[in-house]
XYZ file of C-alpha atoms in Angstrom:
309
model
C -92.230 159.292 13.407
C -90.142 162.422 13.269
C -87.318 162.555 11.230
C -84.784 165.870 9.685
C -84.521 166.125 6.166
C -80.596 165.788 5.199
C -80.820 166.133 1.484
C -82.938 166.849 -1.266
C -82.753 165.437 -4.855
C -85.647 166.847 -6.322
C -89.000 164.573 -6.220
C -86.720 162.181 -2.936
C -85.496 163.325 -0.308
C -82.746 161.948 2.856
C -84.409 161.984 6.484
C -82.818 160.904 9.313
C -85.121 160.117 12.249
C -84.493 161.209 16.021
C -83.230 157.574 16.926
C -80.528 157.740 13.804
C -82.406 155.691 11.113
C -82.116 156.922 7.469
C -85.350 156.422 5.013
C -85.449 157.767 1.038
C -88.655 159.609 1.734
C -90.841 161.060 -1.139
C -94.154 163.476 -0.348
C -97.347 163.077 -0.185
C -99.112 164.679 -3.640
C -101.373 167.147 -1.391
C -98.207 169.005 -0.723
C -97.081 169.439 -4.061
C -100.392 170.944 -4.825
C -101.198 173.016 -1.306
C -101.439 176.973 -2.768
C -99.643 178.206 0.323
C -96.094 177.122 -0.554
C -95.059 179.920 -2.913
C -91.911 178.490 -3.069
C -90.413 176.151 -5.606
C -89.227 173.544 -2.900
C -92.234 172.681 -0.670
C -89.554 170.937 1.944
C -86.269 172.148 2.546
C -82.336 170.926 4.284
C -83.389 171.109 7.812
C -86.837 170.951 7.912
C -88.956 168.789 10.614
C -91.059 166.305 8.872
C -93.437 163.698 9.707
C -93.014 160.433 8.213
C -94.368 156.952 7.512
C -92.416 153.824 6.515
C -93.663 152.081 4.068
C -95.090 148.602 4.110
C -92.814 145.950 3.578
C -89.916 148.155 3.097
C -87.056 149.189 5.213
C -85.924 151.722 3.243
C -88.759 154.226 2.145
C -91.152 156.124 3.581
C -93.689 158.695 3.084
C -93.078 162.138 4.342
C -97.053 163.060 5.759
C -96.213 166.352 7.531
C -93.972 169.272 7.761
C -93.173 170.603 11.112
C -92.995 174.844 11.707
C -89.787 176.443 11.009
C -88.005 178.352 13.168
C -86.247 180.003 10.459
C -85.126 179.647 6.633
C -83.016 181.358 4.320
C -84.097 182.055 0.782
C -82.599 183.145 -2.488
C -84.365 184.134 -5.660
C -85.149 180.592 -8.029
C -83.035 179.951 -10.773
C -86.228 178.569 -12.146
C -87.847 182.265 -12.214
C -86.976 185.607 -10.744
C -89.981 186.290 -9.115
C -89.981 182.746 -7.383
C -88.297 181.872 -4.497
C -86.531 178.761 -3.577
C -85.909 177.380 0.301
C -82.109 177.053 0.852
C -82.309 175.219 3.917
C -84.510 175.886 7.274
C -83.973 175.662 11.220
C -80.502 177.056 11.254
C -78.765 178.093 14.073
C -76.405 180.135 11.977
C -74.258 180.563 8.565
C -71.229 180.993 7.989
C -70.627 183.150 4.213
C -66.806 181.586 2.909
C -65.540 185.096 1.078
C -62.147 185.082 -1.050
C -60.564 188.328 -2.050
C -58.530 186.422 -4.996
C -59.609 183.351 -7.189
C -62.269 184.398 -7.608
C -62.656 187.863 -5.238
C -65.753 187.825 -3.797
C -67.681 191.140 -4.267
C -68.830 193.376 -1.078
C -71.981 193.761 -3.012
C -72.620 189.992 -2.826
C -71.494 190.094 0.672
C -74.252 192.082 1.660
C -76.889 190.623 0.376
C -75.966 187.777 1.699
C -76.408 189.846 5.290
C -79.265 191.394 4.658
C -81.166 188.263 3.479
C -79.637 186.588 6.551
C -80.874 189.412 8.934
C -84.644 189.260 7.492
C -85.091 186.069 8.556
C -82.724 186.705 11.970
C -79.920 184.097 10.933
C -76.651 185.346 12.683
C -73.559 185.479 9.705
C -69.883 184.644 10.594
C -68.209 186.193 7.371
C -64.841 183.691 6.391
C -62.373 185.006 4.324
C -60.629 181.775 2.903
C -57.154 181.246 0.728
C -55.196 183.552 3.389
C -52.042 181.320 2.299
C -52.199 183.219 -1.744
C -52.926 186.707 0.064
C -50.079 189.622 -0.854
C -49.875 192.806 0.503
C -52.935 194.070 -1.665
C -55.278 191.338 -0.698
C -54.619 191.510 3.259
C -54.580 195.089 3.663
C -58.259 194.889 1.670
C -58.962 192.023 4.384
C -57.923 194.352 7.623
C -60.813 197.062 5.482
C -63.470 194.872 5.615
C -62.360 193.117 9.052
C -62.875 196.540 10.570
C -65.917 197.036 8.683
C -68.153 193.763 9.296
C -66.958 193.635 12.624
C -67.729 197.297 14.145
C -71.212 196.741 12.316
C -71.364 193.226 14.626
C -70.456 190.489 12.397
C -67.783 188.263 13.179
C -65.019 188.218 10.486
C -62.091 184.792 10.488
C -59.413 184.759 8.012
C -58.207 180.910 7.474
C -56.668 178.565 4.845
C -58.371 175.838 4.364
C -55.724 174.374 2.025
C -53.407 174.224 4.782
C -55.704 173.923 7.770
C -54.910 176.959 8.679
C -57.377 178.557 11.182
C -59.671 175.018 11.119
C -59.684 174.781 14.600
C -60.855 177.839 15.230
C -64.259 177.431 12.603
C -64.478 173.807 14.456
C -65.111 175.269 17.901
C -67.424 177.808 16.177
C -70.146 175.164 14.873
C -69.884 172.769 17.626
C -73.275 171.777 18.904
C -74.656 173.783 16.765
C -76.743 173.796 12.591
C -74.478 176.092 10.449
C -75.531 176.886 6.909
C -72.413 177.232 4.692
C -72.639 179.663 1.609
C -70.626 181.385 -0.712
C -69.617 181.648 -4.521
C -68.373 178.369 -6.623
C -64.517 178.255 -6.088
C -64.068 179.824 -2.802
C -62.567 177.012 -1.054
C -66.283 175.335 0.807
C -65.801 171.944 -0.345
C -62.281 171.780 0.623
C -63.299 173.471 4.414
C -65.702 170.931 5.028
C -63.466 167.762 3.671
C -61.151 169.578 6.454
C -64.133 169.634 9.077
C -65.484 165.956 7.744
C -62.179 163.965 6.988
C -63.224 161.011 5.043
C -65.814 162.452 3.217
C -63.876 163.792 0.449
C -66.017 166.374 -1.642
C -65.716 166.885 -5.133
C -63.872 170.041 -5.498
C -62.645 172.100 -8.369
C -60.433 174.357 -9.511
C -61.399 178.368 -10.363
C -62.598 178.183 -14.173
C -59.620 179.922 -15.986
C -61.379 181.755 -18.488
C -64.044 183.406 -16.440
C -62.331 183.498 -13.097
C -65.384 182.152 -11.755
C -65.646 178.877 -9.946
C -67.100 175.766 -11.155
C -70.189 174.302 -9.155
C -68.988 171.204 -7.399
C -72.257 170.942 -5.180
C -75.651 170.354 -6.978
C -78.088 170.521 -3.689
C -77.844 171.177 -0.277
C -76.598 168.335 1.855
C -76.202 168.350 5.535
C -73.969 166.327 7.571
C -73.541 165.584 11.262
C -70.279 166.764 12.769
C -68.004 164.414 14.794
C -67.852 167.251 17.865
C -71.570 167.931 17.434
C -73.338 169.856 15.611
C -74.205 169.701 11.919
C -73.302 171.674 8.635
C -75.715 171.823 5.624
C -73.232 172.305 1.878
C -75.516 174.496 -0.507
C -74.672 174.939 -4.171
C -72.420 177.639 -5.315
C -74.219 180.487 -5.971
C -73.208 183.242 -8.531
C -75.874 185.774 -7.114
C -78.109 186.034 -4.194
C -81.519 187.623 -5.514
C -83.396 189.387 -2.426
C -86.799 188.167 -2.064
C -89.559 189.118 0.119
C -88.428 191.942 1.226
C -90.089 195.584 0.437
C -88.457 198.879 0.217
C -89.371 200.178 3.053
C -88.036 197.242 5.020
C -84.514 197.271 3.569
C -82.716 199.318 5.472
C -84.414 197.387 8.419
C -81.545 194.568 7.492
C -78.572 197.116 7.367
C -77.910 197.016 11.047
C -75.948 200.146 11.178
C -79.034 201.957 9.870
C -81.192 200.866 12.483
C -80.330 203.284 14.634
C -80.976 206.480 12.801
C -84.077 204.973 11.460
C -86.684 206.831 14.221
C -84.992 210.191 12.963
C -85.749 210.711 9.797
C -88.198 213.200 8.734
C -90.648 211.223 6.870
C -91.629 207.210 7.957
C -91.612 205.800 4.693
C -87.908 207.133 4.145
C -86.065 205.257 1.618
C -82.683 207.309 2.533
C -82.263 207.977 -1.147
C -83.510 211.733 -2.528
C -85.929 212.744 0.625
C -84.688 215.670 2.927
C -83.820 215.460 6.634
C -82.785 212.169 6.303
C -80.655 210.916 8.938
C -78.998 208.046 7.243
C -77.543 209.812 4.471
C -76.461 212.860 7.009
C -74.687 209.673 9.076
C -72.919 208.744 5.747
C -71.954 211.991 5.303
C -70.457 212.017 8.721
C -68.274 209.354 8.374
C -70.936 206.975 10.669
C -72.092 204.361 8.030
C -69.585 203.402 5.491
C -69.908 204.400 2.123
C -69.528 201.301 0.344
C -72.238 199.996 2.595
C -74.743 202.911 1.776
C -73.627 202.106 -2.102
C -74.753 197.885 -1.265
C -78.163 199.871 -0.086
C -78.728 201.865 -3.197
C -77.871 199.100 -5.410
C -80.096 196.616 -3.794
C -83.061 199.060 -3.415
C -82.632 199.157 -7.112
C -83.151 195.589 -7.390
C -86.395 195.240 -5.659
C -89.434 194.650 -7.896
C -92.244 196.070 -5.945
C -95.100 194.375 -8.019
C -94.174 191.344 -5.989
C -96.058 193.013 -2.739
């Protein structure tokens, strides 16, 4: 029987099968132990499983195979850097909920966000929430990064959430279709989706005071069926978003406006940092790729541990 796992809790997990039934399914042991998974979470939000009911019981079942996956996102483990952990799988799209006040969310988190979303060719809708506290300072920094995101491809919404502002607009966007929804702890995601699901009523919480940084509400990812169609999947605030799997050489791969001065660099294996006739940094230079994105690049090429490959 095939069924779409809708939450995980660990060593349990929430399927729902094609025909709407809902089973606590657990795994078999040979997946725990199969060498293949190098990931901390063998089955993920959104993947295709196989399952069994148990005997005798109406509620349980055993999950006894994992379909393919079109897609997944990943983001370092908090269990160890050099693991990774499944955020969710199958995903028509995400959608990254960005503040620029209480808390600001950082362009550097931003785009790794993008880039890990572009590796495993996820399309990003970047949502700038809490327009209703925005003063002069915060929207002219919005119509910066509008301009930005959007002449590099990505599509860029400003809404309130608080006040519904702009809900309509993100409800016609994930109609019909599996949106994973992302961004740091106290940017507003819990109250967006009590917006999108009324009646559910998440937990949420207000920015931590003291640190300006918000307080996790969400403890795993959940997904739940929209009432127009489609279906969202609620992941855990995250403070950072490690980049895993991905080499040096491949990273500017993910920065789309690099793409196309890749073929004309001198050298291959150009990492667009110290090497001559490089044609990224000369389209930097010109004004072509924006600096703050080239700075993302360095700063993230940093990051990558190469004794992983």
């Amino acid at each position: 029987m095939q069924a779409t796992i809708y939450k995980s809790t660990g060593s349990w997990y929430v399927v729902k099968t094609n025909d709407g039934a809902i089973y606590q399914a657990r795994m078999k042991g040979i997946f725990k132990k199969n060498e293949d998974i190098t990931s901390t979470n063998p089955v993920a939000v959104g993947d295709l499983v196989e399952i069994e009911p148990e005997e005798g019981d109406t509620a349980n079942a055993m999950i006894t195979d994992i379909g393919e996956r079109r897609n997944y996102i990943v983001r370092s483990s908090p269990h160890g850097r050099n693991k990774k952990h499944i955020v969710a799988a199958n995903l028509d799209q995400a959608i990254l909920i960005c503040t620029l006040k209480e808390p600001k969310t950082s362009q550097g988190f931003i785009d790794r966000f993008l880039v890990t979303a572009a590796a495993y060719h996820i399309p990003v809708v970047l949502i700038f929430n809490k327009k209703d506290i925005y003063k002069d300072k915060e929207m002219e920094r919005y119509e910066e990064l509008h301009e930005l995101y959007t002449s590099i491809g990505y599509p860029v919404m400003l809404i309130s959430a608080k006040e519904e502002d702009g809900i309509d607009e993100v409800r016609a966007l994930l109609k019909d279709k599996t949106t994973l929804a992302s961004g740091h702890s106290g940017v507003g995601k819990s109250s967006l989706i009590n917006d999108l699901l009324p009646g559910l009523d998440l937990r949420t919480t207000a920015v931590s005071g003291w640190s300006g940084k918000g307080l996790h509400t969400t403890t795993s990812a959940e997904m739940y069926d929209l009432p127009d169609g489609g279906r969202l999947i609620d992941t855990p605030g995250v403070r950072e978003f490690g980049i895993v799997d991905i080499p040096k050489a491949e990273l500017s791969h993910y920065f789309l406006e690099m793409v196309p001065y890749l073929s004309e660099c001198q050298f291959n294996n150009c990492l667009h940092i110290n090497e001559p006739g490089c044609a990224v940094k000369e389209a930097v230079n010109e004004g072509k790729i924006n600096v703050d994105r080239y700075v993302s690049y360095a700063t993230i090429l940093e990051t990558i541990n190469e004794k992983e490959y």
